[in-house]
PDB file of N, CA, C and O in Angstrom:
ATOM      1  N   MET Y   1      10.105  -9.691   4.876  1.00  0.00           N
ATOM      2  CA  MET Y   1      11.443 -10.197   5.024  1.00  0.00           C
ATOM      3  C   MET Y   1      12.468  -9.086   4.785  1.00  0.00           C
ATOM      4  O   MET Y   1      13.486  -9.050   5.441  1.00  0.00           O
ATOM      5  N   HIS Y   2      12.159  -8.186   3.865  1.00  0.00           N
ATOM      6  CA  HIS Y   2      13.094  -7.105   3.588  1.00  0.00           C
ATOM      7  C   HIS Y   2      13.209  -6.151   4.768  1.00  0.00           C
ATOM      8  O   HIS Y   2      14.284  -5.623   5.039  1.00  0.00           O
ATOM      9  N   VAL Y   3      12.110  -5.951   5.473  1.00  0.00           N
ATOM     10  CA  VAL Y   3      12.145  -5.057   6.633  1.00  0.00           C
ATOM     11  C   VAL Y   3      12.961  -5.685   7.750  1.00  0.00           C
ATOM     12  O   VAL Y   3      13.726  -4.997   8.432  1.00  0.00           O
ATOM     13  N   ARG Y   4      12.849  -6.984   7.924  1.00  0.00           N
ATOM     14  CA  ARG Y   4      13.632  -7.668   8.957  1.00  0.00           C
ATOM     15  C   ARG Y   4      15.126  -7.540   8.706  1.00  0.00           C
ATOM     16  O   ARG Y   4      15.919  -7.464   9.632  1.00  0.00           O
ATOM     17  N   HIS Y   5      15.505  -7.522   7.426  1.00  0.00           N
ATOM     18  CA  HIS Y   5      16.918  -7.400   7.074  1.00  0.00           C
ATOM     19  C   HIS Y   5      17.331  -5.950   6.822  1.00  0.00           C
ATOM     20  O   HIS Y   5      18.404  -5.684   6.301  1.00  0.00           O
ATOM     21  N   LYS Y   6      16.437  -5.027   7.171  1.00  0.00           N
ATOM     22  CA  LYS Y   6      16.682  -3.589   7.073  1.00  0.00           C
ATOM     23  C   LYS Y   6      16.944  -3.118   5.653  1.00  0.00           C
ATOM     24  O   LYS Y   6      17.704  -2.182   5.423  1.00  0.00           O
ATOM     25  N   ASN Y   7      16.283  -3.749   4.700  1.00  0.00           N
ATOM     26  CA  ASN Y   7      16.303  -3.294   3.307  1.00  0.00           C
ATOM     27  C   ASN Y   7      15.027  -2.493   3.066  1.00  0.00           C
ATOM     28  O   ASN Y   7      14.110  -2.921   2.377  1.00  0.00           O
ATOM     29  N   TYR Y   8      14.973  -1.300   3.645  1.00  0.00           N
ATOM     30  CA  TYR Y   8      13.743  -0.528   3.650  1.00  0.00           C
ATOM     31  C   TYR Y   8      13.357  -0.013   2.274  1.00  0.00           C
ATOM     32  O   TYR Y   8      12.180   0.025   1.933  1.00  0.00           O
ATOM     33  N   GLU Y   9      14.334   0.382   1.494  1.00  0.00           N
ATOM     34  CA  GLU Y   9      14.024   0.903   0.165  1.00  0.00           C
ATOM     35  C   GLU Y   9      13.413  -0.171  -0.738  1.00  0.00           C
ATOM     36  O   GLU Y   9      12.454   0.078  -1.462  1.00  0.00           O
ATOM     37  N   SER Y  10      13.959  -1.379  -0.676  1.00  0.00           N
ATOM     38  CA  SER Y  10      13.385  -2.450  -1.488  1.00  0.00           C
ATOM     39  C   SER Y  10      12.017  -2.868  -0.957  1.00  0.00           C
ATOM     40  O   SER Y  10      11.130  -3.244  -1.735  1.00  0.00           O
ATOM     41  N   ALA Y  11      11.807  -2.763   0.356  1.00  0.00           N
ATOM     42  CA  ALA Y  11      10.491  -3.063   0.923  1.00  0.00           C
ATOM     43  C   ALA Y  11       9.460  -2.060   0.427  1.00  0.00           C
ATOM     44  O   ALA Y  11       8.330  -2.429   0.090  1.00  0.00           O
ATOM     45  N   LEU Y  12       9.841  -0.784   0.352  1.00  0.00           N
ATOM     46  CA  LEU Y  12       8.932   0.228  -0.178  1.00  0.00           C
ATOM     47  C   LEU Y  12       8.607  -0.025  -1.638  1.00  0.00           C
ATOM     48  O   LEU Y  12       7.463   0.145  -2.069  1.00  0.00           O
ATOM     49  N   LEU Y  13       9.600  -0.431  -2.415  1.00  0.00           N
ATOM     50  CA  LEU Y  13       9.356  -0.720  -3.827  1.00  0.00           C
ATOM     51  C   LEU Y  13       8.423  -1.911  -4.012  1.00  0.00           C
ATOM     52  O   LEU Y  13       7.534  -1.892  -4.873  1.00  0.00           O
ATOM     53  N   ILE Y  14       8.605  -2.930  -3.195  1.00  0.00           N
ATOM     54  CA  ILE Y  14       7.745  -4.109  -3.279  1.00  0.00           C
ATOM     55  C   ILE Y  14       6.315  -3.751  -2.890  1.00  0.00           C
ATOM     56  O   ILE Y  14       5.355  -4.150  -3.567  1.00  0.00           O
ATOM     57  N   LEU Y  15       6.159  -2.983  -1.821  1.00  0.00           N
ATOM     58  CA  LEU Y  15       4.818  -2.573  -1.405  1.00  0.00           C
ATOM     59  C   LEU Y  15       4.165  -1.661  -2.431  1.00  0.00           C
ATOM     60  O   LEU Y  15       2.963  -1.750  -2.675  1.00  0.00           O
ATOM     61  N   HIS Y  16       4.946  -0.803  -3.031  1.00  0.00           N
ATOM     62  CA  HIS Y  16       4.399   0.081  -4.069  1.00  0.00           C
ATOM     63  C   HIS Y  16       3.880  -0.726  -5.257  1.00  0.00           C
ATOM     64  O   HIS Y  16       2.793  -0.455  -5.765  1.00  0.00           O
ATOM     65  N   SER Y  17       4.647  -1.710  -5.677  1.00  0.00           N
ATOM     66  CA  SER Y  17       4.194  -2.521  -6.814  1.00  0.00           C
ATOM     67  C   SER Y  17       3.017  -3.407  -6.434  1.00  0.00           C
ATOM     68  O   SER Y  17       2.130  -3.659  -7.244  1.00  0.00           O
ATOM     69  N   ALA Y  18       2.960  -3.862  -5.185  1.00  0.00           N
ATOM     70  CA  ALA Y  18       1.837  -4.696  -4.742  1.00  0.00           C
ATOM     71  C   ALA Y  18       0.557  -3.884  -4.600  1.00  0.00           C
ATOM     72  O   ALA Y  18      -0.534  -4.393  -4.853  1.00  0.00           O
ATOM     73  N   CYS Y  19       0.690  -2.627  -4.209  1.00  0.00           N
ATOM     74  CA  CYS Y  19      -0.503  -1.792  -4.009  1.00  0.00           C
ATOM     75  C   CYS Y  19      -0.996  -1.138  -5.290  1.00  0.00           C
ATOM     76  O   CYS Y  19      -2.090  -0.578  -5.309  1.00  0.00           O
ATOM     77  N   SER Y  20      -0.208  -1.172  -6.337  1.00  0.00           N
ATOM     78  CA  SER Y  20      -0.688  -0.603  -7.593  1.00  0.00           C
ATOM     79  C   SER Y  20      -1.685  -1.570  -8.216  1.00  0.00           C
ATOM     80  O   SER Y  20      -1.479  -2.775  -8.238  1.00  0.00           O
ATOM     81  N   SER Y  21      -2.786  -1.033  -8.665  1.00  0.00           N
ATOM     82  CA  SER Y  21      -3.845  -1.891  -9.209  1.00  0.00           C
ATOM     83  C   SER Y  21      -3.465  -2.334 -10.613  1.00  0.00           C
ATOM     84  O   SER Y  21      -3.084  -1.535 -11.456  1.00  0.00           O
ATOM     85  N   LYS Y  22      -3.603  -3.610 -10.821  1.00  0.00           N
ATOM     86  CA  LYS Y  22      -3.320  -4.195 -12.127  1.00  0.00           C
ATOM     87  C   LYS Y  22      -4.602  -4.813 -12.638  1.00  0.00           C
ATOM     88  O   LYS Y  22      -5.191  -5.664 -11.997  1.00  0.00           O
ATOM     89  N   ARG Y  23      -5.031  -4.373 -13.773  1.00  0.00           N
ATOM     90  CA  ARG Y  23      -6.255  -4.922 -14.336  1.00  0.00           C
ATOM     91  C   ARG Y  23      -5.887  -5.983 -15.359  1.00  0.00           C
ATOM     92  O   ARG Y  23      -5.130  -5.738 -16.281  1.00  0.00           O
ATOM     93  N   SER Y  24      -6.449  -7.129 -15.168  1.00  0.00           N
ATOM     94  CA  SER Y  24      -6.190  -8.215 -16.110  1.00  0.00           C
ATOM     95  C   SER Y  24      -7.332  -8.300 -17.110  1.00  0.00           C
ATOM     96  O   SER Y  24      -8.450  -7.869 -16.846  1.00  0.00           O
ATOM     97  N   ASN Y  25      -7.040  -8.854 -18.238  1.00  0.00           N
ATOM     98  CA  ASN Y  25      -8.044  -8.969 -19.287  1.00  0.00           C
ATOM     99  C   ASN Y  25      -8.945 -10.176 -19.098  1.00  0.00           C
ATOM    100  O   ASN Y  25      -9.979 -10.274 -19.736  1.00  0.00           O
ATOM    101  N   THR Y  26      -8.571 -11.083 -18.248  1.00  0.00           N
ATOM    102  CA  THR Y  26      -9.383 -12.270 -18.044  1.00  0.00           C
ATOM    103  C   THR Y  26     -10.502 -11.962 -17.061  1.00  0.00           C
ATOM    104  O   THR Y  26     -10.423 -11.037 -16.274  1.00  0.00           O
ATOM    105  N   HIS Y  27     -11.540 -12.737 -17.120  1.00  0.00           N
ATOM    106  CA  HIS Y  27     -12.683 -12.532 -16.236  1.00  0.00           C
ATOM    107  C   HIS Y  27     -12.536 -13.295 -14.932  1.00  0.00           C
ATOM    108  O   HIS Y  27     -13.324 -13.104 -14.028  1.00  0.00           O
ATOM    109  N   LYS Y  28     -11.538 -14.152 -14.840  1.00  0.00           N
ATOM    110  CA  LYS Y  28     -11.298 -14.881 -13.602  1.00  0.00           C
ATOM    111  C   LYS Y  28     -10.673 -13.952 -12.577  1.00  0.00           C
ATOM    112  O   LYS Y  28      -9.823 -13.143 -12.902  1.00  0.00           O
ATOM    113  N   LYS Y  29     -11.114 -14.092 -11.347  1.00  0.00           N
ATOM    114  CA  LYS Y  29     -10.510 -13.314 -10.269  1.00  0.00           C
ATOM    115  C   LYS Y  29      -9.631 -14.238  -9.448  1.00  0.00           C
ATOM    116  O   LYS Y  29     -10.069 -15.281  -9.005  1.00  0.00           O
ATOM    117  N   ASN Y  30      -8.415 -13.851  -9.287  1.00  0.00           N
ATOM    118  CA  ASN Y  30      -7.527 -14.590  -8.405  1.00  0.00           C
ATOM    119  C   ASN Y  30      -7.018 -13.646  -7.325  1.00  0.00           C
ATOM    120  O   ASN Y  30      -7.391 -12.484  -7.272  1.00  0.00           O
ATOM    121  N   ARG Y  31      -6.203 -14.138  -6.450  1.00  0.00           N
ATOM    122  CA  ARG Y  31      -5.748 -13.341  -5.315  1.00  0.00           C
ATOM    123  C   ARG Y  31      -4.898 -12.151  -5.741  1.00  0.00           C
ATOM    124  O   ARG Y  31      -4.919 -11.118  -5.096  1.00  0.00           O
ATOM    125  N   GLU Y  32      -4.149 -12.290  -6.791  1.00  0.00           N
ATOM    126  CA  GLU Y  32      -3.298 -11.194  -7.233  1.00  0.00           C
ATOM    127  C   GLU Y  32      -4.118 -10.019  -7.749  1.00  0.00           C
ATOM    128  O   GLU Y  32      -3.679  -8.879  -7.656  1.00  0.00           O
ATOM    129  N   ASP Y  33      -5.308 -10.284  -8.282  1.00  0.00           N
ATOM    130  CA  ASP Y  33      -6.154  -9.198  -8.762  1.00  0.00           C
ATOM    131  C   ASP Y  33      -6.732  -8.381  -7.615  1.00  0.00           C
ATOM    132  O   ASP Y  33      -7.012  -7.203  -7.762  1.00  0.00           O
ATOM    133  N   CYS Y  34      -6.933  -8.999  -6.469  1.00  0.00           N
ATOM    134  CA  CYS Y  34      -7.523  -8.316  -5.307  1.00  0.00           C
ATOM    135  C   CYS Y  34      -6.484  -7.873  -4.294  1.00  0.00           C
ATOM    136  O   CYS Y  34      -6.847  -7.327  -3.252  1.00  0.00           O
ATOM    137  N   LEU Y  35      -5.225  -8.078  -4.592  1.00  0.00           N
ATOM    138  CA  LEU Y  35      -4.176  -7.750  -3.628  1.00  0.00           C
ATOM    139  C   LEU Y  35      -4.116  -6.259  -3.335  1.00  0.00           C
ATOM    140  O   LEU Y  35      -3.862  -5.855  -2.200  1.00  0.00           O
ATOM    141  N   HIS Y  36      -4.405  -5.429  -4.320  1.00  0.00           N
ATOM    142  CA  HIS Y  36      -4.327  -3.988  -4.103  1.00  0.00           C
ATOM    143  C   HIS Y  36      -5.458  -3.467  -3.224  1.00  0.00           C
ATOM    144  O   HIS Y  36      -5.456  -2.307  -2.848  1.00  0.00           O
ATOM    145  N   LEU Y  37      -6.415  -4.312  -2.852  1.00  0.00           N
ATOM    146  CA  LEU Y  37      -7.495  -3.920  -1.957  1.00  0.00           C
ATOM    147  C   LEU Y  37      -7.307  -4.444  -0.540  1.00  0.00           C
ATOM    148  O   LEU Y  37      -8.183  -4.264   0.298  1.00  0.00           O
ATOM    149  N   CYS Y  38      -6.181  -5.061  -0.255  1.00  0.00           N
ATOM    150  CA  CYS Y  38      -5.908  -5.641   1.060  1.00  0.00           C
ATOM    151  C   CYS Y  38      -5.592  -4.521   2.061  1.00  0.00           C
ATOM    152  O   CYS Y  38      -4.638  -3.755   1.891  1.00  0.00           O
ATOM    153  N   ILE Y  39      -6.405  -4.433   3.107  1.00  0.00           N
ATOM    154  CA  ILE Y  39      -6.267  -3.350   4.079  1.00  0.00           C
ATOM    155  C   ILE Y  39      -4.965  -3.467   4.863  1.00  0.00           C
ATOM    156  O   ILE Y  39      -4.296  -2.462   5.122  1.00  0.00           O
ATOM    157  N   LYS Y  40      -4.582  -4.680   5.237  1.00  0.00           N
ATOM    158  CA  LYS Y  40      -3.333  -4.862   5.988  1.00  0.00           C
ATOM    159  C   LYS Y  40      -2.127  -4.427   5.169  1.00  0.00           C
ATOM    160  O   LYS Y  40      -1.175  -3.838   5.698  1.00  0.00           O
ATOM    161  N   LEU Y  41      -2.158  -4.695   3.887  1.00  0.00           N
ATOM    162  CA  LEU Y  41      -1.064  -4.299   3.003  1.00  0.00           C
ATOM    163  C   LEU Y  41      -0.969  -2.778   2.925  1.00  0.00           C
ATOM    164  O   LEU Y  41       0.124  -2.210   3.021  1.00  0.00           O
ATOM    165  N   TRP Y  42      -2.112  -2.117   2.779  1.00  0.00           N
ATOM    166  CA  TRP Y  42      -2.119  -0.661   2.718  1.00  0.00           C
ATOM    167  C   TRP Y  42      -1.671  -0.045   4.036  1.00  0.00           C
ATOM    168  O   TRP Y  42      -0.969   0.978   4.036  1.00  0.00           O
ATOM    169  N   ASN Y  43      -2.074  -0.644   5.163  1.00  0.00           N
ATOM    170  CA  ASN Y  43      -1.640  -0.118   6.465  1.00  0.00           C
ATOM    171  C   ASN Y  43      -0.130  -0.233   6.628  1.00  0.00           C
ATOM    172  O   ASN Y  43       0.522   0.685   7.135  1.00  0.00           O
ATOM    173  N   PHE Y  44       0.426  -1.341   6.195  1.00  0.00           N
ATOM    174  CA  PHE Y  44       1.876  -1.529   6.273  1.00  0.00           C
ATOM    175  C   PHE Y  44       2.601  -0.544   5.357  1.00  0.00           C
ATOM    176  O   PHE Y  44       3.619   0.047   5.732  1.00  0.00           O
ATOM    177  N   TYR Y  45       2.050  -0.343   4.163  1.00  0.00           N
ATOM    178  CA  TYR Y  45       2.638   0.595   3.211  1.00  0.00           C
ATOM    179  C   TYR Y  45       2.594   2.025   3.771  1.00  0.00           C
ATOM    180  O   TYR Y  45       3.582   2.759   3.700  1.00  0.00           O
ATOM    181  N   ALA Y  46       1.470   2.413   4.358  1.00  0.00           N
ATOM    182  CA  ALA Y  46       1.352   3.753   4.925  1.00  0.00           C
ATOM    183  C   ALA Y  46       2.304   3.925   6.103  1.00  0.00           C
ATOM    184  O   ALA Y  46       2.924   4.980   6.262  1.00  0.00           O
ATOM    185  N   ASP Y  47       2.436   2.902   6.924  1.00  0.00           N
ATOM    186  CA  ASP Y  47       3.324   2.969   8.077  1.00  0.00           C
ATOM    187  C   ASP Y  47       4.778   3.118   7.635  1.00  0.00           C
ATOM    188  O   ASP Y  47       5.520   3.950   8.178  1.00  0.00           O
ATOM    189  N   LEU Y  48       5.188   2.345   6.661  1.00  0.00           N
ATOM    190  CA  LEU Y  48       6.557   2.452   6.158  1.00  0.00           C
ATOM    191  C   LEU Y  48       6.786   3.801   5.493  1.00  0.00           C
ATOM    192  O   LEU Y  48       7.858   4.407   5.646  1.00  0.00           O
ATOM    193  N   GLN Y  49       5.797   4.279   4.774  1.00  0.00           N
ATOM    194  CA  GLN Y  49       5.930   5.562   4.093  1.00  0.00           C
ATOM    195  C   GLN Y  49       6.013   6.704   5.114  1.00  0.00           C
ATOM    196  O   GLN Y  49       6.767   7.651   4.911  1.00  0.00           O
ATOM    197  N   GLU Y  50       5.259   6.594   6.219  1.00  0.00           N
ATOM    198  CA  GLU Y  50       5.349   7.601   7.271  1.00  0.00           C
ATOM    199  C   GLU Y  50       6.734   7.610   7.908  1.00  0.00           C
ATOM    200  O   GLU Y  50       7.268   8.665   8.235  1.00  0.00           O
ATOM    201  N   SER Y  51       7.310   6.429   8.083  1.00  0.00           N
ATOM    202  CA  SER Y  51       8.604   6.330   8.742  1.00  0.00           C
ATOM    203  C   SER Y  51       9.762   6.719   7.840  1.00  0.00           C
ATOM    204  O   SER Y  51      10.719   7.343   8.302  1.00  0.00           O
ATOM    205  N   LEU Y  52       9.683   6.355   6.573  1.00  0.00           N
ATOM    206  CA  LEU Y  52      10.846   6.507   5.697  1.00  0.00           C
ATOM    207  C   LEU Y  52      10.662   7.507   4.567  1.00  0.00           C
ATOM    208  O   LEU Y  52      11.642   8.022   4.042  1.00  0.00           O
ATOM    209  N   GLY Y  53       9.434   7.740   4.162  1.00  0.00           N
ATOM    210  CA  GLY Y  53       9.183   8.568   2.983  1.00  0.00           C
ATOM    211  C   GLY Y  53       9.014  10.035   3.325  1.00  0.00           C
ATOM    212  O   GLY Y  53       9.080  10.461   4.476  1.00  0.00           O
ATOM    213  N   SER Y  54       8.759  10.786   2.295  1.00  0.00           N
ATOM    214  CA  SER Y  54       8.530  12.217   2.465  1.00  0.00           C
ATOM    215  C   SER Y  54       7.057  12.477   2.775  1.00  0.00           C
ATOM    216  O   SER Y  54       6.215  11.587   2.688  1.00  0.00           O
ATOM    217  N   PHE Y  55       6.771  13.706   3.105  1.00  0.00           N
ATOM    218  CA  PHE Y  55       5.395  14.094   3.410  1.00  0.00           C
ATOM    219  C   PHE Y  55       4.497  13.910   2.194  1.00  0.00           C
ATOM    220  O   PHE Y  55       3.368  13.423   2.311  1.00  0.00           O
ATOM    221  N   GLU Y  56       4.991  14.301   1.041  1.00  0.00           N
ATOM    222  CA  GLU Y  56       4.184  14.198  -0.187  1.00  0.00           C
ATOM    223  C   GLU Y  56       3.892  12.740  -0.547  1.00  0.00           C
ATOM    224  O   GLU Y  56       2.781  12.405  -0.971  1.00  0.00           O
ATOM    225  N   ASP Y  57       4.882  11.870  -0.394  1.00  0.00           N
ATOM    226  CA  ASP Y  57       4.670  10.449  -0.687  1.00  0.00           C
ATOM    227  C   ASP Y  57       3.654   9.838   0.263  1.00  0.00           C
ATOM    228  O   ASP Y  57       2.796   9.052  -0.144  1.00  0.00           O
ATOM    229  N   THR Y  58       3.738  10.210   1.529  1.00  0.00           N
ATOM    230  CA  THR Y  58       2.791   9.706   2.521  1.00  0.00           C
ATOM    231  C   THR Y  58       1.386  10.207   2.217  1.00  0.00           C
ATOM    232  O   THR Y  58       0.413   9.457   2.306  1.00  0.00           O
ATOM    233  N   LYS Y  59       1.288  11.450   1.810  1.00  0.00           N
ATOM    234  CA  LYS Y  59      -0.014  12.022   1.459  1.00  0.00           C
ATOM    235  C   LYS Y  59      -0.610  11.305   0.260  1.00  0.00           C
ATOM    236  O   LYS Y  59      -1.821  11.023   0.226  1.00  0.00           O
ATOM    237  N   LEU Y  60       0.206  10.952  -0.712  1.00  0.00           N
ATOM    238  CA  LEU Y  60      -0.280  10.216  -1.888  1.00  0.00           C
ATOM    239  C   LEU Y  60      -0.798   8.834  -1.509  1.00  0.00           C
ATOM    240  O   LEU Y  60      -1.796   8.368  -2.068  1.00  0.00           O
ATOM    241  N   VAL Y  61      -0.131   8.187  -0.564  1.00  0.00           N
ATOM    242  CA  VAL Y  61      -0.580   6.864  -0.121  1.00  0.00           C
ATOM    243  C   VAL Y  61      -1.949   6.969   0.530  1.00  0.00           C
ATOM    244  O   VAL Y  61      -2.860   6.190   0.217  1.00  0.00           O
ATOM    245  N   TYR Y  62      -2.115   7.942   1.418  1.00  0.00           N
ATOM    246  CA  TYR Y  62      -3.411   8.100   2.091  1.00  0.00           C
ATOM    247  C   TYR Y  62      -4.503   8.528   1.103  1.00  0.00           C
ATOM    248  O   TYR Y  62      -5.648   8.084   1.210  1.00  0.00           O
ATOM    249  N   ASP Y  63      -4.158   9.369   0.146  1.00  0.00           N
ATOM    250  CA  ASP Y  63      -5.138   9.748  -0.880  1.00  0.00           C
ATOM    251  C   ASP Y  63      -5.587   8.548  -1.690  1.00  0.00           C
ATOM    252  O   ASP Y  63      -6.775   8.388  -1.992  1.00  0.00           O
ATOM    253  N   ARG Y  64      -4.650   7.694  -2.029  1.00  0.00           N
ATOM    254  CA  ARG Y  64      -4.982   6.490  -2.796  1.00  0.00           C
ATOM    255  C   ARG Y  64      -5.851   5.537  -1.973  1.00  0.00           C
ATOM    256  O   ARG Y  64      -6.768   4.913  -2.500  1.00  0.00           O
ATOM    257  N   MET Y  65      -5.565   5.441  -0.675  1.00  0.00           N
ATOM    258  CA  MET Y  65      -6.403   4.618   0.206  1.00  0.00           C
ATOM    259  C   MET Y  65      -7.835   5.141   0.242  1.00  0.00           C
ATOM    260  O   MET Y  65      -8.788   4.356   0.226  1.00  0.00           O
ATOM    261  N   MET Y  66      -7.983   6.457   0.278  1.00  0.00           N
ATOM    262  CA  MET Y  66      -9.320   7.048   0.275  1.00  0.00           C
ATOM    263  C   MET Y  66     -10.035   6.780  -1.051  1.00  0.00           C
ATOM    264  O   MET Y  66     -11.229   6.482  -1.067  1.00  0.00           O
ATOM    265  N   ASP Y  67      -9.300   6.878  -2.145  1.00  0.00           N
ATOM    266  CA  ASP Y  67      -9.902   6.637  -3.465  1.00  0.00           C
ATOM    267  C   ASP Y  67     -10.393   5.201  -3.610  1.00  0.00           C
ATOM    268  O   ASP Y  67     -11.448   4.956  -4.190  1.00  0.00           O
ATOM    269  N   LEU Y  68      -9.615   4.257  -3.098  1.00  0.00           N
ATOM    270  CA  LEU Y  68      -9.984   2.845  -3.199  1.00  0.00           C
ATOM    271  C   LEU Y  68     -10.972   2.407  -2.118  1.00  0.00           C
ATOM    272  O   LEU Y  68     -11.459   1.276  -2.143  1.00  0.00           O
ATOM    273  N   LYS Y  69     -11.239   3.296  -1.167  1.00  0.00           N
ATOM    274  CA  LYS Y  69     -12.162   3.027  -0.060  1.00  0.00           C
ATOM    275  C   LYS Y  69     -11.698   1.857   0.810  1.00  0.00           C
ATOM    276  O   LYS Y  69     -12.478   1.022   1.221  1.00  0.00           O
ATOM    277  N   VAL Y  70     -10.396   1.810   1.063  1.00  0.00           N
ATOM    278  CA  VAL Y  70      -9.842   0.804   1.969  1.00  0.00           C
ATOM    279  C   VAL Y  70      -9.358   1.437   3.271  1.00  0.00           C
ATOM    280  O   VAL Y  70      -8.806   0.762   4.118  1.00  0.00           O
ATOM    281  N   ALA Y  71      -9.595   2.728   3.433  1.00  0.00           N
ATOM    282  CA  ALA Y  71      -9.135   3.437   4.633  1.00  0.00           C
ATOM    283  C   ALA Y  71     -10.092   3.179   5.789  1.00  0.00           C
ATOM    284  O   ALA Y  71     -11.301   3.253   5.639  1.00  0.00           O
ATOM    285  N   SER Y  72      -9.517   2.894   6.928  1.00  0.00           N
ATOM    286  CA  SER Y  72     -10.296   2.715   8.152  1.00  0.00           C
ATOM    287  C   SER Y  72     -10.401   4.068   8.867  1.00  0.00           C
ATOM    288  O   SER Y  72      -9.704   5.022   8.504  1.00  0.00           O
ATOM    289  N   PRO Y  73     -11.246   4.152   9.881  1.00  0.00           N
ATOM    290  CA  PRO Y  73     -11.301   5.408  10.637  1.00  0.00           C
ATOM    291  C   PRO Y  73      -9.941   5.805  11.245  1.00  0.00           C
ATOM    292  O   PRO Y  73      -9.615   6.983  11.328  1.00  0.00           O
ATOM    293  N   GLN Y  74      -9.149   4.816  11.646  1.00  0.00           N
ATOM    294  CA  GLN Y  74      -7.815   5.116  12.178  1.00  0.00           C
ATOM    295  C   GLN Y  74      -6.924   5.717  11.093  1.00  0.00           C
ATOM    296  O   GLN Y  74      -6.142   6.640  11.377  1.00  0.00           O
ATOM    297  N   ASN Y  75      -7.046   5.245   9.869  1.00  0.00           N
ATOM    298  CA  ASN Y  75      -6.266   5.821   8.775  1.00  0.00           C
ATOM    299  C   ASN Y  75      -6.670   7.265   8.507  1.00  0.00           C
ATOM    300  O   ASN Y  75      -5.828   8.105   8.212  1.00  0.00           O
ATOM    301  N   VAL Y  76      -7.960   7.549   8.626  1.00  0.00           N
ATOM    302  CA  VAL Y  76      -8.430   8.918   8.424  1.00  0.00           C
ATOM    303  C   VAL Y  76      -7.865   9.832   9.502  1.00  0.00           C
ATOM    304  O   VAL Y  76      -7.447  10.948   9.219  1.00  0.00           O
ATOM    305  N   LEU Y  77      -7.819   9.349  10.738  1.00  0.00           N
ATOM    306  CA  LEU Y  77      -7.239  10.145  11.810  1.00  0.00           C
ATOM    307  C   LEU Y  77      -5.738  10.347  11.620  1.00  0.00           C
ATOM    308  O   LEU Y  77      -5.206  11.426  11.913  1.00  0.00           O
ATOM    309  N   ASN Y  78      -5.050   9.340  11.132  1.00  0.00           N
ATOM    310  CA  ASN Y  78      -3.608   9.465  10.877  1.00  0.00           C
ATOM    311  C   ASN Y  78      -3.330  10.414   9.730  1.00  0.00           C
ATOM    312  O   ASN Y  78      -2.289  11.067   9.699  1.00  0.00           O
ATOM    313  N   TYR Y  79      -4.241  10.494   8.793  1.00  0.00           N
ATOM    314  CA  TYR Y  79      -4.071  11.362   7.632  1.00  0.00           C
ATOM    315  C   TYR Y  79      -4.092  12.805   8.063  1.00  0.00           C
ATOM    316  O   TYR Y  79      -3.339  13.619   7.677  1.00  0.00           O
TER     317      TYR Y  79
END
């Protein structure tokens, strides 16, 4: 919704907080615990970072995708 209203900076902040891994102390797994492993979310974050961010920020996003093993072959080629 933020991208539709051209609030790109707030969209980047929301995606950054969504992609950061949060470890909970409970043993129950819910959707919020697995959100940082969502491939579509990471692809959107990388795309926005490529368009609006710096080279170093984009490189950090792709490095993090590689570390979490959520990168697709297309992401490797884009990197």
